[in-house]
mmCIF file of C-alpha atoms in Angstrom:
data_model
loop_
_atom_site.group_PDB
_atom_site.id
_atom_site.type_symbol
_atom_site.label_atom_id
_atom_site.label_comp_id
_atom_site.label_asym_id
_atom_site.label_seq_id
_atom_site.Cartn_x
_atom_site.Cartn_y
_atom_site.Cartn_z
ATOM 1 C CA MET T 1108 0.363 -0.088 0.109
ATOM 2 C CA LEU T 1109 1.156 3.583 -0.752
ATOM 3 C CA LYS T 1110 -0.085 5.879 1.448
ATOM 4 C CA LEU T 1111 0.534 10.355 1.469
ATOM 5 C CA ASP T 1112 -0.504 11.674 4.781
ATOM 6 C CA GLY T 1113 -0.388 15.851 4.938
ATOM 7 C CA VAL T 1114 1.901 15.846 2.644
ATOM 8 C CA ASN T 1115 3.916 19.514 2.107
ATOM 9 C CA ALA T 1116 5.996 20.041 -0.629
ATOM 10 C CA TYR T 1117 7.587 23.231 -2.308
ATOM 11 C CA TYR T 1118 9.178 24.550 -4.959
ATOM 12 C CA GLY T 1119 11.441 27.199 -3.582
ATOM 13 C CA ALA T 1120 9.429 30.038 -1.890
ATOM 14 C CA SER T 1121 6.072 27.910 -3.418
ATOM 15 C CA HIS T 1122 4.372 25.865 -1.581
ATOM 16 C CA VAL T 1123 2.789 23.617 -3.755
ATOM 17 C CA LEU T 1124 1.334 20.528 -2.403
ATOM 18 C CA GLN T 1125 -0.485 21.605 0.996
ATOM 19 C CA GLY T 1126 -1.283 18.653 2.941
ATOM 20 C CA VAL T 1127 -2.246 15.997 0.476
ATOM 21 C CA SER T 1128 -3.327 12.914 1.793
ATOM 22 C CA LEU T 1129 -4.765 9.830 -0.508
ATOM 23 C CA GLU T 1130 -3.630 6.020 -0.701
ATOM 24 C CA VAL T 1131 -3.313 3.592 -2.621
ATOM 25 C CA PRO T 1132 -4.316 0.190 -1.269
ATOM 26 C CA THR T 1133 -2.551 -3.235 -2.682
ATOM 27 C CA GLY T 1134 -3.946 -4.069 -6.431
ATOM 28 C CA GLY T 1135 -5.722 -0.985 -6.145
ATOM 29 C CA VAL T 1136 -5.958 1.829 -8.672
ATOM 30 C CA ALA T 1137 -6.649 5.789 -7.897
ATOM 31 C CA SER T 1138 -6.421 8.687 -10.259
ATOM 32 C CA VAL T 1139 -5.642 12.047 -9.730
ATOM 33 C CA LEU T 1140 -7.478 14.790 -11.760
ATOM 34 C CA GLY T 1141 -7.281 18.518 -11.825
ATOM 35 C CA ARG T 1142 -6.866 21.616 -14.146
ATOM 36 C CA ASN T 1143 -2.804 22.353 -15.015
ATOM 37 C CA GLY T 1144 -0.194 23.141 -12.625
ATOM 38 C CA VAL T 1145 -2.881 22.376 -9.517
ATOM 39 C CA GLY T 1146 0.346 19.827 -8.171
ATOM 40 C CA LYS T 1147 -0.599 16.445 -9.331
ATOM 41 C CA THR T 1148 3.383 15.916 -11.193
ATOM 42 C CA THR T 1149 4.537 17.261 -7.840
ATOM 43 C CA THR T 1150 2.764 14.963 -5.655
ATOM 44 C CA LEU T 1151 4.032 11.892 -7.942
ATOM 45 C CA ARG T 1152 7.363 13.623 -8.174
ATOM 46 C CA THR T 1153 7.674 13.981 -3.619
ATOM 47 C CA ILE T 1154 6.784 9.993 -3.910
ATOM 48 C CA MET T 1155 9.700 9.383 -5.829
ATOM 49 C CA GLY T 1156 11.651 11.594 -3.548
ATOM 50 C CA LEU T 1157 12.380 14.032 -6.899
ATOM 51 C CA ALA T 1158 10.938 16.854 -4.765
ATOM 52 C CA THR T 1159 11.428 17.135 -1.424
ATOM 53 C CA ALA T 1160 8.307 16.570 1.181
ATOM 54 C CA ARG T 1161 8.388 19.299 3.574
ATOM 55 C CA GLY T 1162 5.807 17.972 6.177
ATOM 56 C CA GLY T 1163 3.450 15.003 6.142
ATOM 57 C CA ARG T 1164 4.351 11.368 5.416
ATOM 58 C CA VAL T 1165 4.623 8.882 2.138
ATOM 59 C CA GLU T 1166 4.682 5.504 3.237
ATOM 60 C CA LEU T 1167 4.995 2.216 1.813
ATOM 61 C CA ASP T 1168 3.519 -0.927 2.835
ATOM 62 C CA GLY T 1169 3.728 1.068 6.484
ATOM 63 C CA ARG T 1170 7.150 2.250 6.030
ATOM 64 C CA ASP T 1171 7.930 5.947 6.449
ATOM 65 C CA ILE T 1172 9.787 6.860 3.233
ATOM 66 C CA THR T 1173 9.776 10.608 3.382
ATOM 67 C CA GLY T 1174 12.332 12.466 1.814
ATOM 68 C CA TRP T 1175 14.255 9.136 0.517
ATOM 69 C CA SER T 1176 16.634 9.153 -2.078
ATOM 70 C CA PRO T 1177 14.896 8.622 -5.911
ATOM 71 C CA HIS T 1178 17.157 5.485 -5.914
ATOM 72 C CA LEU T 1179 15.990 4.589 -2.713
ATOM 73 C CA VAL T 1180 12.968 4.752 -3.169
ATOM 74 C CA ALA T 1181 13.193 2.878 -6.679
ATOM 75 C CA ARG T 1182 14.759 0.177 -4.523
ATOM 76 C CA ALA T 1183 11.909 -0.069 -1.685
ATOM 77 C CA GLY T 1184 9.410 -0.846 -4.648
ATOM 78 C CA VAL T 1185 7.928 2.222 -6.690
ATOM 79 C CA ALA T 1186 8.158 2.622 -10.097
ATOM 80 C CA TYR T 1187 7.887 6.101 -11.932
ATOM 81 C CA VAL T 1188 6.895 6.534 -15.680
ATOM 82 C CA PRO T 1189 7.018 10.383 -16.073
ATOM 83 C CA GLU T 1190 5.199 12.842 -18.672
ATOM 84 C CA GLY T 1191 6.476 12.544 -22.198
ATOM 85 C CA ARG T 1192 8.207 8.838 -21.681
ATOM 86 C CA GLN T 1193 11.736 10.253 -21.278
ATOM 87 C CA ILE T 1194 13.136 6.743 -23.280
ATOM 88 C CA PHE T 1195 16.542 6.527 -24.508
ATOM 89 C CA PRO T 1196 15.674 7.282 -28.684
ATOM 90 C CA ALA T 1197 19.561 5.924 -29.296
ATOM 91 C CA LEU T 1198 18.748 2.644 -27.369
ATOM 92 C CA THR T 1199 16.885 0.114 -28.698
ATOM 93 C CA ALA T 1200 13.964 -1.065 -27.210
ATOM 94 C CA LEU T 1201 16.074 -4.251 -25.600
ATOM 95 C CA GLU T 1202 18.170 -1.821 -23.881
ATOM 96 C CA ASN T 1203 15.915 0.795 -23.234
ATOM 97 C CA ILE T 1204 14.349 -2.101 -20.812
ATOM 98 C CA ARG T 1205 17.433 -3.863 -20.103
ATOM 99 C CA VAL T 1206 18.826 -0.210 -18.799
ATOM 100 C CA ALA T 1207 16.427 -0.658 -15.375
ATOM 101 C CA GLU T 1208 17.118 -4.053 -14.543
ATOM 102 C CA ARG T 1209 19.356 -3.687 -11.480
ATOM 103 C CA LYS T 1210 18.752 -7.409 -10.818
ATOM 104 C CA PRO T 1211 17.256 -10.699 -12.839
ATOM 105 C CA ALA T 1212 13.246 -9.566 -12.436
ATOM 106 C CA THR T 1213 11.666 -12.440 -10.664
ATOM 107 C CA ARG T 1214 7.899 -11.029 -11.306
ATOM 108 C CA TRP T 1215 8.065 -9.309 -14.358
ATOM 109 C CA PRO T 1216 10.686 -10.846 -16.474
ATOM 110 C CA LEU T 1217 10.972 -10.210 -19.796
ATOM 111 C CA PRO T 1218 9.213 -13.067 -21.315
ATOM 112 C CA ARG T 1219 6.042 -12.050 -19.086
ATOM 113 C CA ILE T 1220 6.467 -8.456 -20.289
ATOM 114 C CA LEU T 1221 6.331 -9.627 -23.879
ATOM 115 C CA GLU T 1222 2.897 -11.060 -23.038
ATOM 116 C CA LEU T 1223 2.097 -8.184 -21.763
ATOM 117 C CA PHE T 1224 3.109 -5.871 -24.663
ATOM 118 C CA PRO T 1225 2.768 -8.422 -27.484
ATOM 119 C CA THR T 1226 3.663 -5.653 -29.887
ATOM 120 C CA LEU T 1227 6.731 -4.859 -28.469
ATOM 121 C CA ALA T 1228 8.322 -8.191 -29.063
ATOM 122 C CA PRO T 1229 9.290 -8.277 -33.088
ATOM 123 C CA ARG T 1230 10.558 -4.488 -31.943
ATOM 124 C CA LEU T 1231 12.592 -5.040 -29.429
ATOM 125 C CA ARG T 1232 16.151 -4.263 -31.497
ATOM 126 C CA ASN T 1233 15.108 -1.142 -33.510
ATOM 127 C CA GLN T 1234 15.699 2.184 -31.558
ATOM 128 C CA GLY T 1235 13.656 4.020 -29.372
ATOM 129 C CA ARG T 1236 13.060 6.931 -32.099
ATOM 130 C CA GLN T 1237 11.852 4.077 -34.281
ATOM 131 C CA LEU T 1238 8.736 3.498 -31.913
ATOM 132 C CA SER T 1239 5.450 4.583 -32.502
ATOM 133 C CA GLY T 1240 4.006 7.225 -29.753
ATOM 134 C CA GLY T 1241 1.958 3.939 -28.296
ATOM 135 C CA GLU T 1242 4.952 1.888 -28.816
ATOM 136 C CA GLN T 1243 7.114 4.054 -26.856
ATOM 137 C CA GLN T 1244 4.213 3.831 -24.190
ATOM 138 C CA MET T 1245 4.161 0.444 -23.884
ATOM 139 C CA LEU T 1246 7.810 0.387 -23.587
ATOM 140 C CA ALA T 1247 8.226 3.079 -20.621
ATOM 141 C CA ILE T 1248 6.121 0.772 -18.557
ATOM 142 C CA ALA T 1249 7.808 -2.071 -19.467
ATOM 143 C CA ARG T 1250 10.945 -0.426 -18.361
ATOM 144 C CA ALA T 1251 8.946 0.258 -15.202
ATOM 145 C CA LEU T 1252 7.917 -3.224 -14.782
ATOM 146 C CA VAL T 1253 11.602 -4.906 -14.837
ATOM 147 C CA ALA T 1254 12.372 -3.608 -11.824
ATOM 148 C CA ASP T 1255 9.923 -5.746 -10.166
ATOM 149 C CA PRO T 1256 8.181 -2.858 -8.024
ATOM 150 C CA SER T 1257 4.696 -3.159 -6.105
ATOM 151 C CA VAL T 1258 3.658 0.588 -7.117
ATOM 152 C CA VAL T 1259 4.056 1.994 -10.596
ATOM 153 C CA LEU T 1260 3.329 6.050 -10.613
ATOM 154 C CA LEU T 1261 1.778 7.005 -14.293
ATOM 155 C CA ASP T 1262 2.011 10.401 -15.343
ATOM 156 C CA GLU T 1263 -0.176 11.261 -18.312
ATOM 157 C CA PRO T 1264 0.394 7.806 -20.230
ATOM 158 C CA SER T 1265 -2.550 9.035 -22.977
ATOM 159 C CA GLN T 1266 -1.330 12.086 -24.037
ATOM 160 C CA GLY T 1267 -1.199 12.211 -27.759
ATOM 161 C CA LEU T 1268 -2.337 8.493 -28.225
ATOM 162 C CA ALA T 1269 -4.971 7.220 -30.283
ATOM 163 C CA PRO T 1270 -8.290 5.811 -28.885
ATOM 164 C CA LEU T 1271 -7.441 2.182 -29.778
ATOM 165 C CA VAL T 1272 -3.857 2.842 -27.951
ATOM 166 C CA VAL T 1273 -5.573 4.355 -24.881
ATOM 167 C CA ARG T 1274 -7.454 1.239 -24.959
ATOM 168 C CA GLU T 1275 -4.998 -1.237 -24.933
ATOM 169 C CA LEU T 1276 -3.237 0.844 -21.970
ATOM 170 C CA ALA T 1277 -6.844 0.503 -19.902
ATOM 171 C CA SER T 1278 -6.417 -2.933 -20.267
ATOM 172 C CA VAL T 1279 -2.307 -3.059 -19.380
ATOM 173 C CA ILE T 1280 -3.714 -0.763 -16.161
ATOM 174 C CA ARG T 1281 -6.275 -3.421 -15.216
ATOM 175 C CA THR T 1282 -3.745 -6.187 -16.061
ATOM 176 C CA LEU T 1283 -1.278 -4.703 -13.263
ATOM 177 C CA ALA T 1284 -3.524 -4.132 -10.950
ATOM 178 C CA ALA T 1285 -5.359 -7.403 -10.528
ATOM 179 C CA GLN T 1286 -1.175 -9.162 -10.312
ATOM 180 C CA GLY T 1287 -1.336 -6.829 -7.083
ATOM 181 C CA VAL T 1288 0.796 -4.067 -8.350
ATOM 182 C CA ALA T 1289 -0.621 -0.474 -6.928
ATOM 183 C CA ILE T 1290 -1.194 2.079 -9.352
ATOM 184 C CA LEU T 1291 -1.058 6.142 -8.805
ATOM 185 C CA LEU T 1292 -2.734 7.737 -12.248
ATOM 186 C CA VAL T 1293 -2.402 10.947 -12.938
ATOM 187 C CA GLU T 1294 -4.632 11.461 -16.152
ATOM 188 C CA GLN T 1295 -6.222 14.350 -18.138
ATOM 189 C CA ASN T 1296 -7.956 11.874 -20.243
ATOM 190 C CA LEU T 1297 -11.148 11.695 -17.753
ATOM 191 C CA LYS T 1298 -12.631 8.573 -19.542
ATOM 192 C CA LEU T 1299 -9.203 6.758 -19.369
ATOM 193 C CA ALA T 1300 -9.491 7.392 -15.179
ATOM 194 C CA THR T 1301 -12.632 6.655 -14.784
ATOM 195 C CA LEU T 1302 -12.549 3.717 -16.368
ATOM 196 C CA VAL T 1303 -9.620 1.536 -14.463
ATOM 197 C CA ALA T 1304 -9.525 3.360 -10.881
ATOM 198 C CA ASP T 1305 -10.991 2.227 -8.019
ATOM 199 C CA ARG T 1306 -10.898 5.404 -6.269
ATOM 200 C CA ILE T 1307 -10.785 8.938 -8.199
ATOM 201 C CA PHE T 1308 -9.099 11.897 -6.188
ATOM 202 C CA VAL T 1309 -9.198 15.500 -7.741
ATOM 203 C CA MET T 1310 -7.033 18.382 -6.606
ATOM 204 C CA LEU T 1311 -7.300 21.915 -6.485
ATOM 205 C CA LYS T 1312 -4.089 24.223 -6.100
ATOM 206 C CA GLY T 1313 -2.206 21.833 -4.064
ATOM 207 C CA ARG T 1314 -4.928 20.056 -2.173
ATOM 208 C CA VAL T 1315 -7.527 16.911 -2.571
ATOM 209 C CA VAL T 1316 -10.835 18.385 -2.639
ATOM 210 C CA TYR T 1317 -12.848 15.384 -3.668
ATOM 211 C CA ASP T 1318 -11.969 11.766 -2.561
ATOM 212 C CA GLY T 1319 -14.737 9.082 -4.018
ATOM 213 C CA ALA T 1320 -15.509 5.873 -5.570
ATOM 214 C CA PRO T 1321 -15.865 5.851 -9.698
ATOM 215 C CA GLU T 1322 -19.723 5.613 -8.626
ATOM 216 C CA ARG T 1323 -20.268 8.467 -6.460
ATOM 217 C CA PHE T 1324 -17.923 10.081 -9.117
ATOM 218 C CA HIS T 1325 -20.001 9.666 -12.139
ATOM 219 C CA ALA T 1326 -23.069 10.943 -9.476
ATOM 220 C CA ASP T 1327 -20.912 14.172 -8.731
ATOM 221 C CA GLU T 1328 -19.721 14.581 -12.493
ATOM 222 C CA ALA T 1329 -21.384 17.920 -13.643
ATOM 223 C CA ASP T 1330 -20.288 19.360 -10.493
ATOM 224 C CA ILE T 1331 -16.921 18.249 -10.192
ATOM 225 C CA ARG T 1332 -16.773 19.375 -13.424
ATOM 226 C CA ARG T 1333 -17.924 22.803 -13.334
ATOM 227 C CA ARG T 1334 -16.102 23.451 -10.177
ATOM 228 C CA TYR T 1335 -12.324 21.615 -10.897
ATOM 229 C CA LEU T 1336 -11.516 20.691 -14.117
ATOM 230 C CA THR T 1337 -12.658 22.767 -16.759
ATOM 231 C CA VAL T 1338 -10.850 26.150 -17.398
#
């Protein structure tokens, strides 16, 4: 389980996260929604240790990992798939995966990853720059999985993808959750975010202002859109 309890984070003097609390159970999917600039990506970066928490706690399976260095957070079992994929364009798809493998994967070895992403199998020798946007996104997730994480942080994974690929992405997310991986998803695609989530959080100005199950969210959707999501 991943849990944030009253987390605060700053960029310089700017108070970006203001007491953020949320949790994702083992095998659960939580989606974080909100307008641009409300602190969604900063929440992921703070969990990962790329931004510094100044107050509150980040817990992984009951262990306080607040303020840990990113490499220690990764070793503890948290993987981060950043916005824009950030694969290595000059490396092959296989090299992109292997570069993240600290030791031989047990839960997600390469054959199992290729079962999850069959379109990558014939492209393993292609450079990252030669892959389509959808293939690059699947490669970014594959690279995260090879470290055998218990938690995966996904930042805007559907950005720029065709609807068919987004549906494939939704299937991948639910498959990972069914295998016991906890997923925290930051997403602007409302349809994807609500389709895969067990819990939905909405942020505004660095705070969580809404927390509910998808059924409740759909009942409140018109009001939530008006108050927190539309510009």
